[in-house]
GROMACS .gro file of C-alpha atoms in nm:
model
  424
    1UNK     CA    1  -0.750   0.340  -4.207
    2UNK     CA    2  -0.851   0.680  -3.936
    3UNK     CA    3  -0.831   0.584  -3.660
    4UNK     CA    4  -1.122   0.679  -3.418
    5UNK     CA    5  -1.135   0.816  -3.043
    6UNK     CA    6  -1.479   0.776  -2.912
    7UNK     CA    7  -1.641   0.886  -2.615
    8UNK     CA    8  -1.832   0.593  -2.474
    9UNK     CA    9  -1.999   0.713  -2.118
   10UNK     CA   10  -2.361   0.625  -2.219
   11UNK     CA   11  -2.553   0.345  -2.362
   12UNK     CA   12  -2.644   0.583  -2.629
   13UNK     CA   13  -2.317   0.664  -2.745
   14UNK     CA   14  -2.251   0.265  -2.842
   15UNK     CA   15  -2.568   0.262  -3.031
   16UNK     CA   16  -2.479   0.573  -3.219
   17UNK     CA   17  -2.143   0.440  -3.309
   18UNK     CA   18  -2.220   0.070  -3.392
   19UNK     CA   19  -2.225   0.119  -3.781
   20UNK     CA   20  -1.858   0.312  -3.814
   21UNK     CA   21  -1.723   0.091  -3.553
   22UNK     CA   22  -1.832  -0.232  -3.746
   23UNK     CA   23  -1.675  -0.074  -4.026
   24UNK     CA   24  -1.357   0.032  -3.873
   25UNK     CA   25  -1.285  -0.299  -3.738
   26UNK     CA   26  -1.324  -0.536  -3.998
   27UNK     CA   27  -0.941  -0.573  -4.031
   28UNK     CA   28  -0.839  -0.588  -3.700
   29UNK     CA   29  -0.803  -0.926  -3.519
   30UNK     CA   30  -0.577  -0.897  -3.269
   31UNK     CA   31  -0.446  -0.656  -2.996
   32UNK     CA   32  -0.092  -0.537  -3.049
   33UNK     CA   33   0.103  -0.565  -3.394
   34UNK     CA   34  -0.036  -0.687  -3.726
   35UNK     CA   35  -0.096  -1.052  -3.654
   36UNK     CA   36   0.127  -1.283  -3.920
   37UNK     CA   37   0.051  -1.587  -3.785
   38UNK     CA   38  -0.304  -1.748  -3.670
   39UNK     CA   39  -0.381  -1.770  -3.306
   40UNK     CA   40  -0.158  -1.993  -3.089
   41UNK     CA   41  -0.380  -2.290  -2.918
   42UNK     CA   42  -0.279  -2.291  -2.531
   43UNK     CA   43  -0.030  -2.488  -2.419
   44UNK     CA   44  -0.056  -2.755  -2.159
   45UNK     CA   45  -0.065  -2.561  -1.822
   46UNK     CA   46   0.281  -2.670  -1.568
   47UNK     CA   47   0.160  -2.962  -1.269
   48UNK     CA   48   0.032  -2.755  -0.978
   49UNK     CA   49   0.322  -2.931  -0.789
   50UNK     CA   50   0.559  -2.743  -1.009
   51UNK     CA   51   0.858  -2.582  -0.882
   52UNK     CA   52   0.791  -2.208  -0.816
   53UNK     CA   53   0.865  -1.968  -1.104
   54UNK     CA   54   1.096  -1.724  -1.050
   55UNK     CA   55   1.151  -1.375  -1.278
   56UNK     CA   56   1.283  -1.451  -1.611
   57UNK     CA   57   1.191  -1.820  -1.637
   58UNK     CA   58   1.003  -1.927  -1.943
   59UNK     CA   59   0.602  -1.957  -1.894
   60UNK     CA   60   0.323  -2.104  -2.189
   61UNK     CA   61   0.074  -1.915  -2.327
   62UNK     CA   62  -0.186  -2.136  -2.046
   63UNK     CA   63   0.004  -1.950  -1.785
   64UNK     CA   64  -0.137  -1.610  -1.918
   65UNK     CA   65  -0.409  -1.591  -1.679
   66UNK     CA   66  -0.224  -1.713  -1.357
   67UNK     CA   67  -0.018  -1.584  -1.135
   68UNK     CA   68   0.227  -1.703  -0.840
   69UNK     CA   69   0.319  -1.501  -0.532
   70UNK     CA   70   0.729  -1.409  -0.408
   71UNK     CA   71   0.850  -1.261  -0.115
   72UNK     CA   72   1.027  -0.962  -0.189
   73UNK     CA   73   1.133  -0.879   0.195
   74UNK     CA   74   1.062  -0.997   0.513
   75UNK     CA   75   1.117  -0.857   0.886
   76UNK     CA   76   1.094  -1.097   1.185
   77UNK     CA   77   1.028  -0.937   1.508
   78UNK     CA   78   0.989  -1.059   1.878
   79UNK     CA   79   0.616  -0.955   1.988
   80UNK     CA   80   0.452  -0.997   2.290
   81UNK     CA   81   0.067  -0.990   2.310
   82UNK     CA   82  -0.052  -1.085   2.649
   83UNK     CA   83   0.154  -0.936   2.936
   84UNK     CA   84   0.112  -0.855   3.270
   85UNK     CA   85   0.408  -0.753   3.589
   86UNK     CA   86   0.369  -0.969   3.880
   87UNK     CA   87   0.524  -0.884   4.197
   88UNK     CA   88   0.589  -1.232   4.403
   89UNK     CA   89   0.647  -1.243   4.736
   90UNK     CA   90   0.843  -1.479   5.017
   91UNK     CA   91   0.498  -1.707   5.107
   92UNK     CA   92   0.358  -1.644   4.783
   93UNK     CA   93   0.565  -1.865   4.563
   94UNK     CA   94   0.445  -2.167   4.398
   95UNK     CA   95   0.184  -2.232   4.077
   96UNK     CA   96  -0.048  -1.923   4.023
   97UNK     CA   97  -0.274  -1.808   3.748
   98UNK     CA   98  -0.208  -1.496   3.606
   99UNK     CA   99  -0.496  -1.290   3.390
  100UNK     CA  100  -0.226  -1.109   3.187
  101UNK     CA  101  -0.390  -0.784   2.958
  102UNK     CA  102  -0.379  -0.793   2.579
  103UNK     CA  103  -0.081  -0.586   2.446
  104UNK     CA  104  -0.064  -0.616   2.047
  105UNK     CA  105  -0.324  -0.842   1.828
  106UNK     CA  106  -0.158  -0.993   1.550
  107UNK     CA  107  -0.408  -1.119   1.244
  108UNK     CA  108  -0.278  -1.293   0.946
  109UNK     CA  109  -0.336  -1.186   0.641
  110UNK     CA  110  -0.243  -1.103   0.291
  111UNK     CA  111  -0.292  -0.796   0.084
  112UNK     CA  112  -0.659  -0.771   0.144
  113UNK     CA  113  -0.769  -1.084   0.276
  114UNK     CA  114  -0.769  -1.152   0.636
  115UNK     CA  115  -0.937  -1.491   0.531
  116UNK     CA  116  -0.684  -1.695   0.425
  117UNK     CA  117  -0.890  -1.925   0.199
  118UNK     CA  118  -0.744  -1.823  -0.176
  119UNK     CA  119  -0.470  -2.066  -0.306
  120UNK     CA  120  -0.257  -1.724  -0.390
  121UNK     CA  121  -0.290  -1.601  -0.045
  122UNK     CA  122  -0.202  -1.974   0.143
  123UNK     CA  123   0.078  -2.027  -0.148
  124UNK     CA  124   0.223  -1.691   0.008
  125UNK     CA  125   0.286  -1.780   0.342
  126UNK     CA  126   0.382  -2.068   0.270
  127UNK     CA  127   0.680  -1.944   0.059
  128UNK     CA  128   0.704  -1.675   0.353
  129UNK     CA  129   0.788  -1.976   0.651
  130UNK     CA  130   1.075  -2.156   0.359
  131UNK     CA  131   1.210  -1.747   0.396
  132UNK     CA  132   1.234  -1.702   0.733
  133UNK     CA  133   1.295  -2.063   0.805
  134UNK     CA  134   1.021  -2.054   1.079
  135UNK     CA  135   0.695  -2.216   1.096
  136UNK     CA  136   0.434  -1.982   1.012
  137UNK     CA  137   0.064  -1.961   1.056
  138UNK     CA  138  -0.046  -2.019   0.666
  139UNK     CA  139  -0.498  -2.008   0.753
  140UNK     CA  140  -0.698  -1.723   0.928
  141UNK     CA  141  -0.590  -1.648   1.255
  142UNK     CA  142  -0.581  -1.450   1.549
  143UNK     CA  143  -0.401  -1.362   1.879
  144UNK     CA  144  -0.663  -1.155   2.010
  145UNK     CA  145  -0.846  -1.468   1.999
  146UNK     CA  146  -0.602  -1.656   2.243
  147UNK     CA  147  -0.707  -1.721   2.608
  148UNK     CA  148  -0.492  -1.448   2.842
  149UNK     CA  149  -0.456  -1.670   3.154
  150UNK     CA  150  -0.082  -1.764   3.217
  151UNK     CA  151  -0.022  -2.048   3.518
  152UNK     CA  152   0.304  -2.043   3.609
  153UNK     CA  153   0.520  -2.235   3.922
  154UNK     CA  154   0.660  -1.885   4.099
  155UNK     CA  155   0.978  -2.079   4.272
  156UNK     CA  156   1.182  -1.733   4.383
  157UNK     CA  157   1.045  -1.415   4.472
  158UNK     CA  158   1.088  -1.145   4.284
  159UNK     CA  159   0.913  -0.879   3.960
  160UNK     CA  160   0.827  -1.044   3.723
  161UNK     CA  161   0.711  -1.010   3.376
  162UNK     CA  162   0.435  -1.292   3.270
  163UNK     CA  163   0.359  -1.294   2.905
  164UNK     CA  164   0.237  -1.464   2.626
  165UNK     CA  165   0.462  -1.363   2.264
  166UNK     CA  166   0.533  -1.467   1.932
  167UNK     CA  167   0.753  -1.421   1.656
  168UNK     CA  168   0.562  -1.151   1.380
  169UNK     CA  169   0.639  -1.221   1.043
  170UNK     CA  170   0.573  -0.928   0.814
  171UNK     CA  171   0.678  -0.831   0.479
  172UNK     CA  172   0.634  -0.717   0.096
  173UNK     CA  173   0.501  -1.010  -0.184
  174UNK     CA  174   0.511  -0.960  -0.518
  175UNK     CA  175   0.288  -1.097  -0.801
  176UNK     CA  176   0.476  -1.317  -1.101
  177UNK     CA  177   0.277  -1.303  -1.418
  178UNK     CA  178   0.331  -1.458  -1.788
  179UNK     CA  179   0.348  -1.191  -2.010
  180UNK     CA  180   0.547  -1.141  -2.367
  181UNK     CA  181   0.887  -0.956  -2.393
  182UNK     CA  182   1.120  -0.913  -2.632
  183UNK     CA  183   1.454  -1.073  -2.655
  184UNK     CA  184   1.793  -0.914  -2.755
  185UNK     CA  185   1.745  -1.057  -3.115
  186UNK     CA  186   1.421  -0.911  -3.148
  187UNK     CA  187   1.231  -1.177  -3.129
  188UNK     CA  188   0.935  -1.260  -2.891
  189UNK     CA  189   0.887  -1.493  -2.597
  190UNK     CA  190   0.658  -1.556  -2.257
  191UNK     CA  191   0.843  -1.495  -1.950
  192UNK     CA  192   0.749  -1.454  -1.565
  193UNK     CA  193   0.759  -1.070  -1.482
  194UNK     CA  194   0.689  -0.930  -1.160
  195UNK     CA  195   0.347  -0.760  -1.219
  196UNK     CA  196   0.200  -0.488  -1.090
  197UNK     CA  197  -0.030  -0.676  -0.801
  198UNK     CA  198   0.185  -0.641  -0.501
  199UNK     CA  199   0.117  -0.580  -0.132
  200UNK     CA  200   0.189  -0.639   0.227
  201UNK     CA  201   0.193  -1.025   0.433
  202UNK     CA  202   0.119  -1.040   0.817
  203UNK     CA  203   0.169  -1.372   1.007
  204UNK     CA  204   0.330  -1.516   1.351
  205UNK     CA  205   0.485  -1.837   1.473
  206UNK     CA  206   0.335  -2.016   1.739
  207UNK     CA  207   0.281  -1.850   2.090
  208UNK     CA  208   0.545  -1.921   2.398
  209UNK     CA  209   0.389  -1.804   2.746
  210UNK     CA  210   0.644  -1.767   3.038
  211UNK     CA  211   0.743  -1.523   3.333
  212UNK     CA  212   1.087  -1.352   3.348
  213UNK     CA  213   1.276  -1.144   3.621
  214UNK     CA  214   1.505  -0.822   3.575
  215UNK     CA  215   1.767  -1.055   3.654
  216UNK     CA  216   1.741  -1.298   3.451
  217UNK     CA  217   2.009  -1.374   3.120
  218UNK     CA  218   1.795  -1.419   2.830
  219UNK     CA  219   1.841  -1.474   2.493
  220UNK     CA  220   1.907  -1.085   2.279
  221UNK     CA  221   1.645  -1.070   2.009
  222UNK     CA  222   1.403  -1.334   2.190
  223UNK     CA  223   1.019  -1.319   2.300
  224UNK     CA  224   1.140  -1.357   2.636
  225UNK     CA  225   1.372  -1.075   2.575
  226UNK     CA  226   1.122  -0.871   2.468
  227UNK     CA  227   0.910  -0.927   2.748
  228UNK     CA  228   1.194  -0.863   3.001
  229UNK     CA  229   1.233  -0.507   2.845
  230UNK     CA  230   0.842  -0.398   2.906
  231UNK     CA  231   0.938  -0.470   3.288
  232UNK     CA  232   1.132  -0.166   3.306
  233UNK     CA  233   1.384  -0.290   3.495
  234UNK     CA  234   1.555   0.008   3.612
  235UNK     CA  235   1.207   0.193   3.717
  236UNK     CA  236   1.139   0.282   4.085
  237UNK     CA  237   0.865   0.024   4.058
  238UNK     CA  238   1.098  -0.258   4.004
  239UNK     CA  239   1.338  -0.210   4.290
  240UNK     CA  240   1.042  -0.094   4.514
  241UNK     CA  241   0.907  -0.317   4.782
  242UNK     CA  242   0.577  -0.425   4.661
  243UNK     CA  243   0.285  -0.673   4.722
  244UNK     CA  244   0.214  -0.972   4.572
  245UNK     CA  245  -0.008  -0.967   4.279
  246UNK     CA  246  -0.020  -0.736   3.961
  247UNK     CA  247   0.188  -0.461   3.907
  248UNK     CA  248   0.042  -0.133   3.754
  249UNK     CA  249   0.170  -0.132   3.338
  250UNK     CA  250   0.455   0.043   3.257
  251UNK     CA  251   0.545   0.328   3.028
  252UNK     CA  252   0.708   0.059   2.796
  253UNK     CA  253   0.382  -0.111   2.779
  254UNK     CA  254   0.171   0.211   2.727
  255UNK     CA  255   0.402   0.317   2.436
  256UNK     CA  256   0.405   0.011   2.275
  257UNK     CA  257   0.015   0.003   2.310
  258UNK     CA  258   0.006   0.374   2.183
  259UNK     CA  259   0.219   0.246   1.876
  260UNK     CA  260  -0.046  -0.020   1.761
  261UNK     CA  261  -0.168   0.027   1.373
  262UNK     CA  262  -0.443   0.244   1.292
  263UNK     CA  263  -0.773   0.061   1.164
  264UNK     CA  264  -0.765   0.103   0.773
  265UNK     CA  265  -0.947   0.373   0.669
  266UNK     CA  266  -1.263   0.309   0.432
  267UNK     CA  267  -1.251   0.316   0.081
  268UNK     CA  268  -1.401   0.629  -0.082
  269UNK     CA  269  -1.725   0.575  -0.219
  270UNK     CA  270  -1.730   0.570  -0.589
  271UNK     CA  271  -1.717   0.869  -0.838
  272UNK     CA  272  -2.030   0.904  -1.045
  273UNK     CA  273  -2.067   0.794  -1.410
  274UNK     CA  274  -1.743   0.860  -1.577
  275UNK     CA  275  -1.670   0.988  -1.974
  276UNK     CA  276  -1.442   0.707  -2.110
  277UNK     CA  277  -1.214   0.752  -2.385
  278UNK     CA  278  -1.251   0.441  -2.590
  279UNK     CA  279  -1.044   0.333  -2.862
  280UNK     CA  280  -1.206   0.185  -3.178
  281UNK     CA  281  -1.199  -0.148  -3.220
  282UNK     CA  282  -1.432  -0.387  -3.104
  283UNK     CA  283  -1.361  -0.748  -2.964
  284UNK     CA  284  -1.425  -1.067  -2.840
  285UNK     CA  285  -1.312  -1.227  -2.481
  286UNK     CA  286  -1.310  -1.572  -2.648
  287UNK     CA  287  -1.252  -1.936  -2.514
  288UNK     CA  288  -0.973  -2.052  -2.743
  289UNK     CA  289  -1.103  -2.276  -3.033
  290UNK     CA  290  -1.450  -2.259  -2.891
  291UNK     CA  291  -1.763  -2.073  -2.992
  292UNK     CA  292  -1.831  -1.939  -2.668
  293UNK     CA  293  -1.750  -1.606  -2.509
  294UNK     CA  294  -1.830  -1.344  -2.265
  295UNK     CA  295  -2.110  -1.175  -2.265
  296UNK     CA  296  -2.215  -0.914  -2.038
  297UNK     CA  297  -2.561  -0.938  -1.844
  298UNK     CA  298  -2.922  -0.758  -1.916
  299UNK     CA  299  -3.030  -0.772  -1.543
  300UNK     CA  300  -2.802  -0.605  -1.287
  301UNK     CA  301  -2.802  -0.876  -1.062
  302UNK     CA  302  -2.677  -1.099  -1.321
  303UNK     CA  303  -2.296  -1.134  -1.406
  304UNK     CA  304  -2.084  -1.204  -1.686
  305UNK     CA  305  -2.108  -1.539  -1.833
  306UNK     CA  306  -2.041  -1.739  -2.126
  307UNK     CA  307  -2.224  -1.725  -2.414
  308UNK     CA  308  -2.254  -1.810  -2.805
  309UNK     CA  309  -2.243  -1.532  -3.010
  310UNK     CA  310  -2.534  -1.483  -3.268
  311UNK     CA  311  -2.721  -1.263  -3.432
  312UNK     CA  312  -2.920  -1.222  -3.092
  313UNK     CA  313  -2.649  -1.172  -2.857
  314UNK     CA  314  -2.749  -0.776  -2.892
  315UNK     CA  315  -2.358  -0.673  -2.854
  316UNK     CA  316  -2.357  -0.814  -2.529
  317UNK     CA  317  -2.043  -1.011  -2.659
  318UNK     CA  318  -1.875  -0.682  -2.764
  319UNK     CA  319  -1.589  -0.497  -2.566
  320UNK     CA  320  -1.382  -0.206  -2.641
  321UNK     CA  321  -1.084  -0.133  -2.441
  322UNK     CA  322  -1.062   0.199  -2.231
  323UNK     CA  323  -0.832   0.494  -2.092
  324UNK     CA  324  -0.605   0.212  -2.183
  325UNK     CA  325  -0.255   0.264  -2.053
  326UNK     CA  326   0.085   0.024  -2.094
  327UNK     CA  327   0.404  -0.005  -1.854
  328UNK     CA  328   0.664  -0.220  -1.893
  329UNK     CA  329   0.443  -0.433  -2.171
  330UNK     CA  330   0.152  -0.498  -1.957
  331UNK     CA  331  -0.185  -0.328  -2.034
  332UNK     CA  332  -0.391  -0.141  -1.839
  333UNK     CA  333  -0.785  -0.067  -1.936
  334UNK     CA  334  -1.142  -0.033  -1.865
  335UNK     CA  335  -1.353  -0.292  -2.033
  336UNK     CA  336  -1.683  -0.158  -2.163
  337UNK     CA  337  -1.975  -0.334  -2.315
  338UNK     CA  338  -2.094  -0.227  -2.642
  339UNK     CA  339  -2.464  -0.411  -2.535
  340UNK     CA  340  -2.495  -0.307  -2.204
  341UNK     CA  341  -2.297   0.001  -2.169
  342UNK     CA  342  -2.184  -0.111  -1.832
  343UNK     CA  343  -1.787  -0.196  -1.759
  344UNK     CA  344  -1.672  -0.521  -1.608
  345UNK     CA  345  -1.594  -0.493  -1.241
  346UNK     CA  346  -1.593  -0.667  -0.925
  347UNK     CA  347  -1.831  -0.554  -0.667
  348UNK     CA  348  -1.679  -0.373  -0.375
  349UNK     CA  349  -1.824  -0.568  -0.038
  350UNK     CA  350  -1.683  -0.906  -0.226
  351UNK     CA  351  -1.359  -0.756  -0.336
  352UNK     CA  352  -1.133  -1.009  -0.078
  353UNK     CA  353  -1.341  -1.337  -0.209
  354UNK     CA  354  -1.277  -1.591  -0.388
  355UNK     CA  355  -1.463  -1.725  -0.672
  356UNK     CA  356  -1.676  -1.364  -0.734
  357UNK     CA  357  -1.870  -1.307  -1.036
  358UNK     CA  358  -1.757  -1.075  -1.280
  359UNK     CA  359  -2.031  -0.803  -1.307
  360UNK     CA  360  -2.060  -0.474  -1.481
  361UNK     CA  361  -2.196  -0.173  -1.348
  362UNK     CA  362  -2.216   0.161  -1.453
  363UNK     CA  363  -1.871   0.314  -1.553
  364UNK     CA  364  -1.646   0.512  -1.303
  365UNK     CA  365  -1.322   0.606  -1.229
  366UNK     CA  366  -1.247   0.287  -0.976
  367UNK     CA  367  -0.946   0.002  -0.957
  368UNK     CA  368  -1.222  -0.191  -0.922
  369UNK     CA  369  -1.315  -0.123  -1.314
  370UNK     CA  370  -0.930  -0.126  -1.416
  371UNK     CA  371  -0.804  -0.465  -1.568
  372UNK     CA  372  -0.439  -0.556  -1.653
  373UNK     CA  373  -0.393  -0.725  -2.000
  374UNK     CA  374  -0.121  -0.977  -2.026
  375UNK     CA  375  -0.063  -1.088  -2.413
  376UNK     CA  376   0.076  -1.345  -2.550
  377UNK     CA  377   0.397  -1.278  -2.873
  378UNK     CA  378   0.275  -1.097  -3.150
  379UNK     CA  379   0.084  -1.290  -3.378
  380UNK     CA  380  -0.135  -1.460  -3.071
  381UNK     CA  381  -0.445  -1.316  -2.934
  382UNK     CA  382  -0.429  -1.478  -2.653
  383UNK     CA  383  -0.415  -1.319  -2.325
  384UNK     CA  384  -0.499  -1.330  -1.918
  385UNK     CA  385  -0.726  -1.044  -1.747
  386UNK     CA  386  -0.581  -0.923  -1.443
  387UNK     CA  387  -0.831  -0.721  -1.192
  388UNK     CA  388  -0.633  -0.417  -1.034
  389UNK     CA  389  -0.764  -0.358  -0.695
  390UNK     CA  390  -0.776  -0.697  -0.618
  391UNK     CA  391  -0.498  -0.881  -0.796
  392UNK     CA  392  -0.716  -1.151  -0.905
  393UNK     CA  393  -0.737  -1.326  -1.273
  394UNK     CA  394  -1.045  -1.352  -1.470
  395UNK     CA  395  -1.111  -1.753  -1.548
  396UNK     CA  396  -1.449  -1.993  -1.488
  397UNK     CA  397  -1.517  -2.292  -1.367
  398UNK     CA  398  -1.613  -2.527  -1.660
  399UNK     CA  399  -1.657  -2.487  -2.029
  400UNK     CA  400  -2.026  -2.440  -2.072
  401UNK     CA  401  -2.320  -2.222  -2.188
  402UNK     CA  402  -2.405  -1.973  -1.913
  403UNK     CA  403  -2.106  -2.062  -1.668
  404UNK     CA  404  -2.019  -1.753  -1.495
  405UNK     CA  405  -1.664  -1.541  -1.537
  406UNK     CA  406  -1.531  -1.539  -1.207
  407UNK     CA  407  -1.166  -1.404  -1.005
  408UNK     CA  408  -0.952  -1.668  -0.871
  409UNK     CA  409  -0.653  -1.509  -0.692
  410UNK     CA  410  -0.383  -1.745  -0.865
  411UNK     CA  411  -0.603  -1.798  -1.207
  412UNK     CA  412  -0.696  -2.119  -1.301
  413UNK     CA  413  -0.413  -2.375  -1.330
  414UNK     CA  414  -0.582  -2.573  -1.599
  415UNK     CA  415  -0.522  -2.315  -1.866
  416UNK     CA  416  -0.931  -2.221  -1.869
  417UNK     CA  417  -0.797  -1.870  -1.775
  418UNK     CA  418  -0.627  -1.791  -2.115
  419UNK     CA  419  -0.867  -1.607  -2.351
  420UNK     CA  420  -0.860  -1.494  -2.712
  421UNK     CA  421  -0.899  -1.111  -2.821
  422UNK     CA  422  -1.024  -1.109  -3.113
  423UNK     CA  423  -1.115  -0.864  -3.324
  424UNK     CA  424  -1.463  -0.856  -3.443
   0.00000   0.00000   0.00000
């Protein structure tokens, strides 16, 4: 059988097409090699209380559409956020409140989402305090949100350094997904692979406040180390006579201010309608052993949902895959609907939540467009759909007519986010 490249940019160009493609794709009912065995039903998907995968380890085909966080690296480092140098004086000893000035803000977060409320994000820092052996904030937080009065009991005079600090937690996670490789025998199996989702972790331990002199012997590698060093101990200003109260900041402090992270920069609006190279066949993004399957939506403001396929479904139950690249097994493509002519994306302000609806939109070169494809061994169509820019799987809710595709950032644990592509 010719095989056919088609170029699928407009709604026009599916309608053109739909009689060759029908015929083209008759015998095809499966992605990947010849199929010589019928589809796989999914396996029963592991407890959630499971013990953590790790690379290597057998998964089902269930796990296809989840995924499970690691912690590749980690860096632990002393970090003070409130501070202020306090010159106390003989008379002036005794309990005082200090208004210290914010130095660093430290927000958790995780890959995109500063609100920790997805199960992948919270299963992340949770792994990341077992790491680092240190009890780490694991929900949305803030220092800048922390109250910058310090009271303190001044007992000797003296410069002193009145902070508030923490231990920042940072690091690189990595995403585990199911996906088929081949053993050394040839044959096939499902193993956890680091996928390509992968990003960067911020979070901090709970906050100390204190006050500490030039003098004093603290602890190398501590927050009150740390805070001893923006004193500038050797400076003119700390040997100088001085009177009580605040002292002006020192260069420590200003270069540690000036060394604060940039705000991230915007993403770049999107390119305009894009020319996609689609391959041939045409499939279904089936519930295994059910009749339903999704189907994209007329109205814009409508999202993907499931749906029986009839005679009426108007190809809005018909995919193809494009600019469809592979690395190391895993698939990489651009879904487009034959009905609609849209592709399946997520919609940029509601990238970071939980839950979305799947939606298409007109097609463009954007992450947000880009799905990975994680199959199960030859022979098995099924497979889990992986969202690019945000690293969340495809899956819905409950098995029923209309329910909505949505992303959950660890896939659904029930198995309900393993699909069947199959050839139509």
């Amino acid at each position: 059988m010719r095989a056919i490249r088609l170029r699928c940019g407009s709604r026009a160009a599916g309608v053109l097409i739909a009689v060759t493609a029908t015929a083209t794709t008759l015998a095809v009912t499966a992605i990947g090699p010849a199929a010589a065995a019928p589809a796989a039903a999914p396996a029963v998907a592991a407890p959630a209380g499971a013990t953590s995968p790790q690379p290597g380890d057998a998964c089902t085909t269930a796990d296809l559409g989840t995924r499970h966080p690691y912690i590749k690296s980690t860096e632990v480092s002393p970090t003070i956020t409130h501070f202020k140098g306090w010159y106390v004086t003989e008379g002036t000893t005794g309990e005082q409140a200090v208004t210290t000035t914010t130095e660093t803000t430290i927000t958790v977060s995780v890959g995109l989402d500063d609100k920790i409320e997805a199960s992948f994000a919270a299963d992340a820092l949770s792994k990341v305090g077992v790491t680092v052996d240190l009890t780490v904030k694991m929900e949305s937080a803030t220092t800048s949100t922390e109250s910058n009065a310090v009271t303190w009991s001044f007992n000797q005079p003296g410069y002193y350094g009145v902070y508030k600090g923490t231990k920042k937690v940072t690091g690189i996670y990595g995403s585990l997904n199911c996906n088929r490789a081949q053993q050394s025998d040839g044959s096939w199996a499902l193993r956890w692979a680091e996928g390509p989702g992968s990003g960067a972790f911020t979070t901090y331990t709970t906050l100390e406040e204190g006050a500490v002199r030039c003098q004093d012997q603290v602890p190398a590698g501590s927050v009150m180390a740390k805070a001893q060093s923006l004193l500038d101990c050797g400076s003119p200003t700390a040997k100088a006579a001085h009177p009580a109260g605040a002292v002006a900041p020192t260069g420590e402090q200003r270069q540690d201010r000036a060394a604060q992270p940039a705000a991230p920069a915007e993403r770049p609006v999107a390119a305009a309608q894009a020319a996609l190279d689609c391959q041939s066949p045409v499939y279904k993004i089936e519930v295994p052993g059910k009749p339903l399957s999704w189907g994209a939506p007329l109205l814009a403001d409508d999202g993907v949902r499931l749906r029986p396929s009839s005679i009426f479904s108007a190809h809005l139950d018909n995919w193809r895959l494009c600019n469809v690249t592979e690395t190391d097994g895993v698939l990489e493509a651009t879904l487009w609907n034959w009905g609609n002519g849209g592709c399946a994306t997520i919609a940029e302000p509601d990238a970071a939540t939980e839950r979305v609806v799947l939606t298409t939109a007109s097609c463009t070169e954007d992450d947000l467009q880009r799905f990975y494809i994680y199959r199960d061994v030859p022979g098995s169509s099924a497979i889990g759909v992986q969202n690019k820019y945000t690293g969340s799987m495809m899956g819905h809710d409950r098995y029923a007519d209309g329910e909505f595709i949505r992303q959950y950032s660890s896939g659904r644990q029930d198995g309900t986010s393993t699909y069947n592509l199959t050839g139509v």
